[in-house]
Coordinates of C-alpha atoms and ligand atoms in Angstrom, one line a residue:
Chain E
M1 CA -19.6 16.5 31.5
K2 CA -17.2 13.1 30.9
I3 CA -18.5 10.0 28.9
S4 CA -18.1 7.2 31.4
S5 CA -19.2 4.2 29.3
T6 CA -20.3 3.9 25.8
Q7 CA -22.2 0.7 23.8
W8 CA -22.3 0.5 19.9
E9 CA -23.8 -2.1 17.1
G10 CA -23.5 -2.0 13.6
F11 CA -21.7 1.5 13.7
R12 CA -19.2 1.7 10.7
N13 CA -16.4 -0.6 11.1
L14 CA -17.0 -1.4 14.5
K15 CA -17.1 -4.5 16.5
P16 CA -20.0 -4.1 19.0
R17 CA -18.4 -3.2 22.5
R18 CA -19.5 -1.7 25.6
L19 CA -16.7 0.3 27.1
E20 CA -15.7 2.2 30.2
W21 CA -13.9 5.4 30.3
A22 CA -12.3 6.7 33.1
E23 CA -12.0 10.7 33.2
G24 CA -8.7 12.2 31.7
L25 CA -6.7 11.9 28.7
H26 CA -7.2 9.4 26.4
L27 CA -5.1 8.1 23.4
L28 CA -6.3 6.0 20.1
L29 CA -3.7 4.0 19.0
G30 CA -3.6 2.4 16.1
P31 CA -2.5 1.4 12.0
N32 CA -4.7 3.7 9.2
G33 CA -8.1 2.1 8.3
S34 CA -8.4 0.5 12.3
G35 CA -11.3 2.8 13.1
K36 CA -10.3 5.6 15.1
T37 CA -11.6 8.1 13.5
N38 CA -15.0 6.0 13.6
I39 CA -14.7 6.0 17.4
L40 CA -14.2 10.0 17.4
E41 CA -17.7 10.0 15.2
A42 CA -19.6 8.1 17.2
F43 CA -18.5 9.9 20.2
H44 CA -19.5 13.1 17.6
V45 CA -23.3 11.5 17.1
L46 CA -23.6 11.0 20.6
T47 CA -23.0 14.8 21.5
G48 CA -25.5 15.8 19.0
W49 CA -23.3 16.3 16.3
G50 CA -24.1 14.0 13.7
S51 CA -21.5 12.3 11.5
L52 CA -18.3 14.0 10.5
R53 CA -18.2 16.4 8.0
G54 CA -21.7 16.7 6.9
E55 CA -21.3 12.8 5.3
R56 CA -24.6 10.9 4.7
T57 CA -26.1 9.4 7.9
A58 CA -26.7 6.3 5.8
D59 CA -22.7 5.9 5.3
L60 CA -22.5 5.8 9.6
R61 CA -24.2 2.2 9.1
S62 CA -22.2 -0.8 8.8
W63 CA -21.7 -2.4 4.9
T64 CA -20.6 -5.5 6.2
D65 CA -23.3 -6.1 9.1
P66 CA -26.1 -4.5 8.1
G67 CA -28.9 -6.8 9.3
R68 CA -29.2 -5.4 12.9
G69 CA -29.5 -2.1 12.8
T70 CA -27.1 0.6 14.0
F71 CA -27.4 2.0 17.5
L72 CA -25.1 4.1 19.8
S73 CA -25.3 4.6 23.4
A74 CA -23.8 6.4 26.0
S75 CA -23.5 7.2 29.7
F76 CA -22.6 10.8 30.7
D77 CA -21.3 12.4 34.4
G78 CA -20.3 15.0 35.7
E79 CA -21.2 18.5 36.0
D80 CA -25.1 16.2 35.3
S81 CA -25.9 12.6 34.5
L82 CA -28.0 11.0 31.5
E83 CA -28.0 8.4 29.4
V84 CA -28.3 9.1 25.2
K85 CA -29.2 6.4 22.6
V86 CA -28.9 6.9 19.1
G87 CA -30.4 4.8 16.6
I88 CA -29.3 5.4 13.2
G89 CA -31.9 4.7 10.2
A90 CA -32.7 7.3 7.4
R91 CA -32.3 9.8 10.1
I92 CA -30.3 10.0 13.4
V93 CA -32.7 9.7 16.3
A94 CA -31.6 10.6 19.7
K95 CA -33.4 9.7 23.0
K96 CA -32.7 11.0 26.5
G97 CA -34.5 8.9 29.0
G98 CA -37.1 7.2 26.3
S99 CA -38.0 10.8 25.0
S100 CA -36.1 11.8 21.8
L101 CA -33.9 14.9 21.5
R102 CA -33.3 17.4 19.3
S103 CA -29.4 17.8 18.1
S104 CA -30.1 21.4 19.9
Q105 CA -31.2 20.3 22.7
L106 CA -28.4 17.3 23.4
R107 CA -25.4 19.3 22.4
P108 CA -25.5 21.8 25.3
L109 CA -26.5 18.8 27.8
V110 CA -22.7 17.2 27.2
P111 CA -20.8 19.9 25.4
S112 CA -18.0 18.7 22.8
L113 CA -15.9 19.9 20.4
I114 CA -13.9 18.0 17.4
F115 CA -10.6 18.9 16.0
L116 CA -10.2 17.5 12.5
P117 CA -7.1 17.0 10.9
N118 CA -8.2 19.7 8.6
D119 CA -8.9 22.2 11.0
L120 CA -4.9 22.4 11.6
S121 CA -4.8 24.6 8.7
L122 CA -7.2 26.6 10.3
V123 CA -5.2 30.0 10.0
E124 CA -3.8 29.7 6.3
G125 CA -7.0 28.1 5.2
S126 CA -10.4 29.6 3.6
P127 CA -12.5 31.9 5.3
A128 CA -15.1 28.5 5.5
T129 CA -12.6 27.5 7.8
R130 CA -12.3 30.2 10.8
R131 CA -16.1 30.7 10.5
R132 CA -16.7 26.7 11.5
L133 CA -14.7 27.2 14.6
I134 CA -17.0 30.2 15.8
D135 CA -20.2 28.3 14.6
R136 CA -19.3 25.1 16.5
L137 CA -18.7 27.5 19.6
C138 CA -22.0 29.9 18.9
A139 CA -24.4 26.9 18.4
L140 CA -23.4 25.5 21.9
L141 CA -23.6 28.5 23.2
F142 CA -26.6 29.7 21.5
P143 CA -29.2 26.8 21.2
V144 CA -31.5 28.3 18.3
Y145 CA -28.0 29.4 16.7
A146 CA -28.0 26.2 13.8
L147 CA -31.4 26.6 13.2
R148 CA -31.3 30.5 12.3
L149 CA -27.6 30.1 10.7
H150 CA -29.4 27.3 8.4
E151 CA -32.3 29.7 7.4
Y152 CA -29.6 32.7 6.5
G153 CA -28.0 30.5 4.2
R154 CA -31.8 29.8 2.9
A155 CA -32.7 33.0 2.8
L156 CA -29.6 34.3 0.9
R157 CA -30.1 31.4 -2.0
Q158 CA -33.0 33.1 -2.4
R159 CA -31.9 36.3 -2.2
N160 CA -29.3 35.0 -5.4
A161 CA -31.6 33.3 -6.9
S162 CA -33.8 36.5 -6.7
V163 CA -30.7 38.6 -8.1
R164 CA -30.5 36.1 -11.2
M165 CA -34.2 37.4 -12.1
G166 CA -33.7 40.3 -11.9
R167 CA -36.4 40.5 -9.5
N168 CA -37.0 43.3 -6.2
L169 CA -34.4 42.6 -3.6
A170 CA -36.2 44.1 -0.7
A171 CA -38.4 41.3 0.8
T172 CA -35.0 39.0 0.8
A173 CA -33.5 42.0 2.5
R174 CA -35.9 42.1 5.2
V175 CA -35.9 38.5 6.0
M176 CA -32.3 38.1 5.7
A177 CA -31.7 41.5 8.0
P178 CA -33.0 39.9 11.6
L179 CA -31.2 37.1 11.0
A180 CA -27.7 38.7 10.1
A181 CA -28.0 41.4 12.7
W182 CA -28.7 38.1 15.2
I183 CA -25.9 36.2 13.5
W184 CA -23.6 38.7 13.8
A185 CA -24.4 39.6 17.7
C186 CA -23.6 35.9 19.0
R187 CA -20.5 36.0 16.7
L188 CA -19.1 38.8 18.0
T189 CA -19.9 37.2 21.7
A190 CA -18.6 34.0 21.0
V191 CA -14.6 35.4 19.7
D192 CA -14.8 37.9 22.9
L193 CA -14.5 34.9 24.8
I194 CA -12.5 33.0 22.7
R195 CA -10.0 36.2 23.1
N196 CA -10.3 35.5 26.8
G197 CA -9.6 32.0 26.3
L198 CA -6.4 32.3 24.4
E199 CA -4.9 34.1 27.6
E200 CA -5.2 30.7 29.6
G201 CA -3.2 28.4 26.6
E202 CA -0.1 30.3 27.7
G203 CA 2.8 28.4 27.0
L204 CA 0.9 27.0 23.6
L205 CA 1.6 30.7 22.0
P206 CA 3.9 33.4 22.7
P207 CA 2.0 36.6 24.2
G208 CA 0.4 39.1 21.9
V209 CA -1.5 37.1 19.4
M210 CA -5.0 39.2 18.9
L211 CA -8.1 38.1 17.3
E212 CA -11.0 40.0 15.3
L213 CA -13.9 39.3 13.7
K214 CA -14.0 40.8 10.5
R215 CA -17.9 41.5 9.1
G216 CA -18.7 41.0 6.2
G217 CA -20.3 44.3 6.2
R218 CA -18.8 48.0 6.5
G219 CA -18.1 47.8 10.1
L220 CA -20.9 49.8 11.5
E221 CA -21.5 49.6 15.5
D222 CA -25.6 49.2 15.3
L223 CA -25.9 45.4 13.6
H224 CA -28.8 46.1 12.4
L225 CA -28.0 49.3 10.5
D226 CA -24.5 47.8 9.3
F227 CA -26.5 45.0 7.4
W228 CA -29.1 47.7 5.7
E229 CA -26.3 50.3 4.9
S230 CA -23.6 47.3 3.1
L231 CA -26.1 46.2 1.5
E232 CA -27.3 49.3 -0.4
A233 CA -23.4 50.3 -1.1
G234 CA -23.2 46.9 -2.4
Q235 CA -26.3 46.3 -4.8
K236 CA -24.3 47.5 -7.7
Q237 CA -21.6 44.8 -7.3
E238 CA -24.3 42.3 -6.6
R239 CA -26.6 42.7 -9.4
A240 CA -23.2 42.4 -11.8
T241 CA -21.5 39.2 -9.6
G242 CA -25.0 37.8 -9.0
V243 CA -23.9 37.0 -5.7
C244 CA -24.2 38.9 -2.4
P245 CA -21.0 40.1 -1.3
V246 CA -22.7 40.9 2.1
G247 CA -23.3 39.2 5.4
P248 CA -21.8 36.6 7.7
H249 CA -21.6 34.4 5.3
R250 CA -18.8 36.8 4.6
D251 CA -17.3 36.9 7.8
D252 CA -13.6 36.1 8.7
L253 CA -11.7 35.5 11.9
V254 CA -8.4 38.1 11.5
I255 CA -5.9 36.4 13.8
R256 CA -2.5 39.1 14.5
F257 CA 0.6 38.9 15.5
Q258 CA 2.3 42.3 16.5
E259 CA 0.2 43.6 14.3
R260 CA 1.1 41.3 10.9
D261 CA -1.3 38.3 9.8
V262 CA -0.3 35.1 11.5
A263 CA -1.0 33.0 8.0
R264 CA 2.3 35.1 6.8
C265 CA 4.5 35.8 9.7
F266 CA 4.2 32.3 11.7
S267 CA 5.7 29.3 10.7
R268 CA 3.4 26.1 9.9
G269 CA 4.1 24.5 13.0
Y270 CA 3.1 27.8 14.8
R271 CA 0.1 28.0 12.9
R272 CA -1.1 24.2 14.1
R273 CA -0.1 25.9 17.8
V274 CA -2.5 28.8 16.8
A275 CA -5.3 26.2 15.4
I276 CA -5.1 24.6 19.0
A277 CA -4.9 27.2 21.1
L278 CA -8.2 28.3 19.7
L279 CA -10.0 25.2 20.1
L280 CA -8.6 24.8 23.5
S281 CA -10.2 28.9 24.1
S282 CA -13.1 27.7 22.4
G283 CA -13.2 25.1 25.2
W284 CA -12.7 27.1 28.2
A285 CA -15.5 29.6 26.7
V286 CA -17.9 26.5 27.4
E287 CA -16.6 25.9 30.4
R288 CA -17.3 29.3 31.9
K289 CA -20.3 30.2 29.8
M290 CA -22.2 26.8 30.2
R291 CA -20.6 25.6 33.7
R292 CA -19.5 21.9 32.0
K293 CA -16.3 20.9 31.2
P294 CA -16.2 20.4 27.5
I295 CA -15.6 16.5 26.4
L296 CA -12.4 17.1 23.6
L297 CA -12.0 15.0 20.4
L298 CA -8.9 15.6 18.5
D299 CA -8.4 13.2 15.5
E300 CA -4.3 13.1 14.9
V301 CA -3.7 16.5 15.8
M302 CA 0.1 15.5 17.5
A303 CA 1.4 14.4 14.7
E304 CA 1.8 17.4 12.8
L305 CA 3.5 19.3 16.1
D306 CA 7.3 19.3 16.9
H307 CA 8.2 17.3 20.4
E308 CA 7.9 20.5 22.2
G309 CA 4.8 21.4 20.8
R310 CA 3.1 18.6 21.8
E311 CA 4.9 18.6 25.6
Q312 CA 3.2 21.7 25.9
L313 CA -0.5 20.8 24.4
I314 CA 0.0 17.3 27.0
A315 CA 0.5 19.5 29.2
V316 CA -2.4 22.2 28.6
L317 CA -4.3 19.6 28.3
L318 CA -4.1 18.3 31.9
R319 CA -4.2 21.5 33.3
T320 CA -7.9 21.5 32.2
G321 CA -9.2 18.6 33.8
W322 CA -11.3 17.9 30.5
Q323 CA -11.9 14.4 29.2
V324 CA -10.0 14.1 26.1
F325 CA -9.8 11.5 23.4
A326 CA -7.0 11.9 20.8
T327 CA -6.1 9.5 17.9
T328 CA -2.7 8.9 16.7
A329 CA -1.6 6.6 14.0
E330 CA 1.7 6.5 15.7
D331 CA 3.0 6.6 18.6
C332 CA 4.7 9.8 19.1
T333 CA 3.8 9.9 22.5
P334 CA 5.8 7.7 25.2
D335 CA 5.0 9.6 28.0
W336 CA 1.1 10.0 27.6
P337 CA -0.2 11.1 31.3
G338 CA -3.2 9.2 30.7
R339 CA -5.2 5.3 29.2
V340 CA -3.8 4.4 25.8
W341 CA -6.4 1.9 23.5
S342 CA -5.4 0.3 21.1
V343 CA -7.8 -0.1 17.8
E344 CA -7.6 -2.8 15.5
G345 CA -9.4 -4.0 12.3
G346 CA -12.4 -1.9 14.4
R347 CA -12.0 -3.6 18.0
V348 CA -10.7 -1.7 20.8
D349 CA -8.8 -2.9 23.6
E350 CA -7.1 -1.5 26.4
G351 CA -3.1 -1.6 26.2
Chain V
M1 CA -42.7 -9.8 -13.9
S2 CA -44.9 -11.2 -11.4
I3 CA -47.1 -8.4 -11.2
S4 CA -49.1 -8.0 -13.7
E5 CA -49.4 -4.6 -15.5
P6 CA -52.7 -2.7 -14.2
V7 CA -51.9 -3.5 -10.6
E8 CA -48.6 -1.9 -11.2
K9 CA -50.0 0.9 -12.6
L10 CA -52.2 1.2 -9.5
M11 CA -49.3 0.9 -7.1
K12 CA -47.7 3.7 -9.0
L13 CA -51.0 5.7 -8.7
F14 CA -50.1 5.5 -5.1
S15 CA -47.2 6.1 -4.6
R16 CA -47.3 9.5 -6.3
F17 CA -49.8 10.2 -2.5
P18 CA -47.8 12.6 -0.1
G19 CA -46.0 10.1 2.4
V20 CA -46.7 7.2 0.3
G21 CA -44.0 4.9 -0.6
D22 CA -43.2 2.3 -2.7
K23 CA -44.3 -0.9 0.3
T24 CA -47.6 1.2 1.8
A25 CA -48.6 1.8 -2.3
R26 CA -48.5 -1.9 -2.6
R27 CA -50.3 -2.5 0.7
F28 CA -53.0 -0.5 -0.4
A29 CA -53.5 -2.2 -3.9
L30 CA -53.8 -5.3 -2.5
F31 CA -55.9 -4.3 0.1
L32 CA -58.0 -3.2 -2.6
L33 CA -58.3 -6.0 -4.8
Q34 CA -58.9 -8.6 -1.9
Q35 CA -62.3 -6.0 -1.1
P36 CA -66.0 -6.7 -2.3
G37 CA -66.2 -5.4 -5.8
E38 CA -68.6 -2.6 -4.2
F39 CA -65.5 -1.1 -2.5
S40 CA -63.8 -0.2 -5.6
D41 CA -66.8 0.9 -7.4
E42 CA -67.6 3.1 -4.3
L43 CA -63.9 4.3 -4.1
A44 CA -63.6 5.4 -7.9
S45 CA -67.4 7.2 -7.7
T46 CA -66.4 9.2 -4.8
I47 CA -63.2 10.0 -6.5
S48 CA -65.2 10.9 -9.7
L49 CA -67.8 13.0 -8.2
V50 CA -65.3 14.8 -5.6
R51 CA -63.0 16.0 -8.0
E52 CA -66.1 16.9 -10.6
N53 CA -68.0 18.9 -7.7
T54 CA -65.7 20.1 -5.5
F55 CA -63.8 24.0 -6.9
P56 CA -62.7 26.7 -5.4
C57 CA -64.7 29.3 -2.7
S58 CA -65.3 32.4 -4.9
I59 CA -64.4 34.4 -2.0
C60 CA -61.7 32.8 0.3
G61 CA -59.9 30.2 -2.6
N62 CA -61.3 27.0 0.3
L63 CA -62.2 23.8 -1.0
T64 CA -65.8 23.6 -1.1
T65 CA -68.4 21.8 -2.8
E66 CA -70.9 24.7 -2.5
D67 CA -70.1 28.5 -3.0
P68 CA -69.8 30.7 -0.8
C69 CA -68.0 27.9 1.1
P70 CA -69.1 26.3 4.5
V71 CA -66.6 28.9 6.6
C72 CA -67.8 31.8 4.5
S73 CA -71.4 31.6 5.1
D74 CA -71.3 30.8 8.1
P75 CA -73.4 33.5 10.1
F76 CA -71.9 32.4 13.3
R77 CA -68.4 33.6 12.2
D78 CA -66.1 36.8 13.6
R79 CA -66.9 38.9 10.3
G80 CA -64.4 41.9 11.4
I81 CA -61.4 39.6 11.2
L82 CA -59.6 37.7 8.6
C83 CA -56.7 35.5 8.4
V84 CA -54.4 35.0 5.5
L85 CA -53.1 31.7 4.6
E86 CA -50.9 30.2 1.9
N87 CA -52.5 27.1 1.3
V88 CA -55.9 24.9 2.7
E89 CA -53.9 22.5 4.3
D90 CA -52.7 25.2 6.5
M91 CA -56.5 26.4 6.9
I92 CA -57.7 22.9 7.7
S93 CA -55.3 22.2 10.8
I94 CA -56.3 25.9 11.9
E95 CA -60.1 24.7 11.7
Q96 CA -59.4 21.6 13.4
A97 CA -57.9 22.6 16.1
G98 CA -60.7 25.0 16.4
V99 CA -58.7 28.0 17.7
F100 CA -59.8 30.8 15.7
S101 CA -63.8 32.1 14.7
G102 CA -62.9 34.6 11.7
L103 CA -62.9 34.2 8.1
Y104 CA -60.3 32.9 5.5
F105 CA -57.9 33.7 2.7
I106 CA -56.3 31.1 0.9
L107 CA -53.1 32.7 -1.5
G108 CA -52.8 29.7 -3.3
G109 CA -49.1 29.9 -3.1
R110 CA -46.3 31.3 -1.6
V111 CA -43.3 33.2 -2.4
S112 CA -39.9 30.9 -3.3
P113 CA -37.6 32.8 -6.2
M114 CA -35.3 29.6 -6.2
D115 CA -37.9 26.9 -6.6
G116 CA -39.7 29.8 -9.4
E117 CA -42.5 30.0 -7.1
D118 CA -44.6 33.4 -6.6
L119 CA -47.9 34.5 -6.0
A120 CA -50.2 34.9 -8.6
P121 CA -50.6 38.9 -9.1
E122 CA -54.9 38.2 -9.4
R123 CA -54.9 36.6 -6.0
I124 CA -53.2 39.4 -4.7
A125 CA -55.7 41.4 -6.4
K126 CA -58.2 39.7 -5.5
L127 CA -57.1 40.0 -1.8
R128 CA -56.7 43.5 -1.8
E129 CA -60.1 44.0 -3.2
Y130 CA -61.3 41.6 -0.4
A131 CA -60.0 42.9 2.7
T132 CA -60.7 46.4 1.7
G133 CA -64.7 46.4 0.7
G134 CA -65.2 43.4 3.4
G135 CA -65.8 45.7 6.3
F136 CA -62.8 44.1 8.2
R137 CA -61.2 45.2 11.6
E138 CA -58.2 43.6 11.3
I139 CA -56.0 41.1 8.6
I140 CA -54.1 38.6 10.6
I141 CA -51.0 37.4 7.8
A142 CA -50.5 33.7 8.7
T143 CA -47.8 32.3 6.9
N144 CA -45.7 29.8 8.0
P145 CA -42.3 30.5 10.3
S146 CA -39.3 29.5 8.0
V147 CA -38.1 32.3 5.1
E148 CA -40.3 30.9 2.2
G149 CA -43.0 32.2 4.6
D150 CA -41.4 35.3 5.6
L151 CA -40.8 36.5 2.0
T152 CA -45.0 35.6 1.2
F153 CA -45.5 37.3 4.2
Y154 CA -43.8 40.7 2.9
A155 CA -45.4 40.5 -0.2
V156 CA -49.1 40.6 1.1
L157 CA -47.9 43.0 3.5
D158 CA -47.0 45.3 0.5
S159 CA -49.6 45.2 -1.1
L160 CA -52.0 46.2 2.0
K161 CA -50.0 48.3 3.0
T162 CA -52.0 51.2 2.0
T163 CA -55.5 50.2 2.9
G164 CA -54.8 51.6 6.3
L165 CA -55.9 48.5 7.9
R166 CA -54.9 47.3 11.1
I167 CA -52.0 44.1 9.5
T168 CA -50.9 41.6 12.5
R169 CA -48.9 38.4 12.3
L170 CA -48.6 35.0 14.0
A171 CA -46.1 35.3 17.1
F172 CA -43.9 32.8 16.0
G173 CA -44.2 29.9 19.3
L174 CA -43.9 28.2 16.6
P175 CA -40.4 27.0 15.3
L176 CA -38.7 28.9 12.8
G177 CA -38.4 26.3 9.3
G178 CA -41.6 25.0 10.7
T179 CA -45.1 24.5 9.2
I180 CA -48.3 25.6 10.3
G181 CA -49.2 22.3 9.0
Y182 CA -47.3 20.2 11.6
A183 CA -48.1 22.4 14.6
D184 CA -49.8 21.1 17.1
R185 CA -53.3 22.5 18.6
V186 CA -51.2 24.6 21.9
T187 CA -48.7 26.2 19.7
L188 CA -51.5 27.3 17.1
H189 CA -53.4 28.0 19.8
A190 CA -50.5 30.4 21.3
S191 CA -49.2 31.8 18.1
I192 CA -52.6 33.3 17.2
E193 CA -53.4 34.5 20.5
S194 CA -50.3 35.9 20.6
R195 CA -50.1 37.8 17.2
V196 CA -48.1 41.1 17.1
D197 CA -49.0 44.1 15.5
V198 CA -46.7 44.5 12.1
R199 CA -44.5 47.4 11.8
V200 CA -42.4 47.6 8.5
P201 CA -38.7 46.6 9.0
D202 CA -36.3 48.5 6.9
R203 CA -32.8 50.3 7.4
N204 CA -34.0 52.0 10.1
G205 CA -36.6 49.7 11.5
E206 CA -37.6 46.8 13.1
R207 CA -35.5 44.5 15.1
K208 CA -36.5 40.8 15.8
E209 CA -35.2 39.7 19.1
Ligands
ATP401 N1 -20.1 2.4 7.3 C1 -19.4 1.6 7.1 N2 -19.2 0.2 7.1 C2 -18.1 -0.8 7.2 N3 -16.7 0.3 7.4 C3 -16.6 0.8 7.1 C4 -17.8 2.1 7.2 N4 -17.3 3.3 7.3 C5 -15.9 3.6 6.8 N5 -15.4 2.1 7.0 C6 -14.3 1.5 6.8 O1 -14.0 1.8 8.2 C7 -12.3 1.8 8.4 C8 -11.9 2.8 9.4 O2 -11.8 4.6 9.9 P1 -11.9 5.2 9.8 O3 -11.3 6.4 9.4 O4 -11.9 5.1 11.8 O5 -9.7 4.9 10.7 P2 -9.0 5.5 11.4 O6 -8.2 4.4 12.2 O7 -8.8 7.1 11.5 O8 -7.5 5.5 10.2 P3 -6.4 6.7 9.4 O9 -5.1 6.6 10.9 O10 -6.4 6.3 8.3 O11 -7.4 8.1 9.9 C9 -11.8 2.2 6.8 O12 -11.4 1.7 6.4 C10 -13.3 2.4 6.3 O13 -13.2 1.5 4.9
MG402 MG1 -8.1 8.6 11.1
ZN403 ZN1 -65.2 30.6 1.2

C-alpha cells in the first residue's frame, strides 16, 4: 500500500496542510524540533497504531491551537484503495467510508512498520525491545493478537497478585495457559517469517546471521504442555520472588552469527545493520503473507550508519518498491534517490 | 462562589452516577430546579420508596420488591436450566434481549485478585445448594469474556465440579475483553445458542483455539 495524500489539522506542532505523496522514497529533512517525528507519528496514527511509544492521546492535540479540534485524514492506494479519517479527542477514532473502524481492523488494511532511534539498539537492548519487533509483526498478521497480548498481560498481573496474597494459583494458570500457547504459536510463525526475510536483505549483513525465538518456557514442543510444565517447575522460585518466571513475557529473540551472540561479536555499526535488517525482514513477511506492500516509517535511521551502510540500506529500500518515509536532521545523503521535503517550524514543503 | 452550597451538593451527588460527568450533573440539577415542585417531590419519594422496598431475591439474587422475584416465580420459565451471572446488570441485559427463558443465579461479584475482589464463600455455598437441589439439567456459567470473567468462571466451575451436573459456558462471539452488559442482542443470542460443554483445562488438557 501507499499513502497518496494526507491532511492534518491541530496535530502536535504541524501547520494545517494537505499534501500529496508519490510512491517510492521520501526524505523529511529539517532541524531539531521542526516536526519530522510528528509527521511520522501522524502516519502511525493513520495506519492504526496510535501515538508513538504510548504517549497520552491528549498530547497529540496542538498546545498552541487547541480550540479547533484535531483531525487527520489520508488516502491510500496500491493493492486496495481507501480513505481513512481520524478524529482525536479523548480517544482516537478512525473511520473508513463513514463507519468507525477498530485499530485492529485498520492495521492490516494499511500495514505500516515504524523504526525509532531506540530500535537501533535492538541487538544490545533489553529483551522487551526485541519482543516489540516480533509483536508488531504479529499484530499485523493476526488481527486479535494485540488484544490477546493485552489479556495475557492482565492475567499475568492477576497471577502476580495471587502469588503475593498467597492464594491458590490454579485458576490464573488455566486462564494464562491457552493465551500463552497461542501467543507462542504466533511468535514462532513470525520469527520463521523474519528468518526467511533476512535472506532478502543480503548486502546489509554478512550471510549466516541466525535467529531463534527463545521461549520463556522449558522448550517442549507441545506449547500447551510446555507452559504447564514450566510453570510447575518454576513455582518455588515464583513463590519466593513474587514474579512469574514463565511465559511469553519472558521470551527473547536470540540473534547469532557463527554460533556467537551478535550483541558481543558485532561492532556497533553492524549491530545497527542487524536491527535495520530485522525491520526490513518484517516488511518482507508482511508483503508475502498479507499481499500488501508495507509502508516504512524510519526515524533518524541514516544518522547512525556509515557511508557504506547508508548506500546499502538505500539500495535495499529501492529494491523493495515500498513507500518509505525517512527523517534526518542533517542531509547525510546527497544522492537520495527520491523526494526530499524540508520541514521547518511545523511546515512541510517540497524542495 | 456563584453557586449556592445545596445546589452544588446536588450536582456532586448526580456526578456520582456512572457515565455522568460534571457537565451532565449540572444539567440534571438545573433541570430539576426548573421543574414544578411536584416533580422533585415525586422523584425523592420514589427514590426512598424503591430503596426501602427493594432487596435481593432470596433465591437468585435479582433485585426485587417481592420475594421470590418475578423471574423465579414465573411458571412459564424453563426450570431445568440455570444461568449463573456476575451481576444484576448482566441479567437485565439478557432479559431485555429476550434470548433466555431459564432461571438465573447472580453471584454478586467476581474474582480479581489485583483489585482485591473475590466471590463470597456464602454465595458459592448457596449456588451449590441451589444447583444440586433444584432439579436442573444444565448450568450455564455466563461470566464475562475477560480475564476476570475467566477467573470467576473457574471459581464457579470448581465449586460445581463434583455435582455431576451438565455445565456449559457461553461460546464467545463476544469480543474478548468485553462485557455481557454491552453486548448487542444478536451477539448475546449467538453466544447463548452456541454455548459449549465445559472441559476442565489442565496440563494435559483443553486447547482453547
Ligand atoms: N501537542 C503539541 N502541540 C504543539 N507542539 C508540540 C506538541 N507536541 C510536541 N510539540 C512540539 O513539536 C516539536 C517538533 O517535534 P518533533 O519531535 O517532530 O521534532 P523533530 O523534527 O523530529 O526533531 P528532532 O530532529 O529533534 O528529532 C517539538 O519541539 C515539540 O515541542
Ligand atoms: Mg525526531
Ligand atoms: Zn429470583
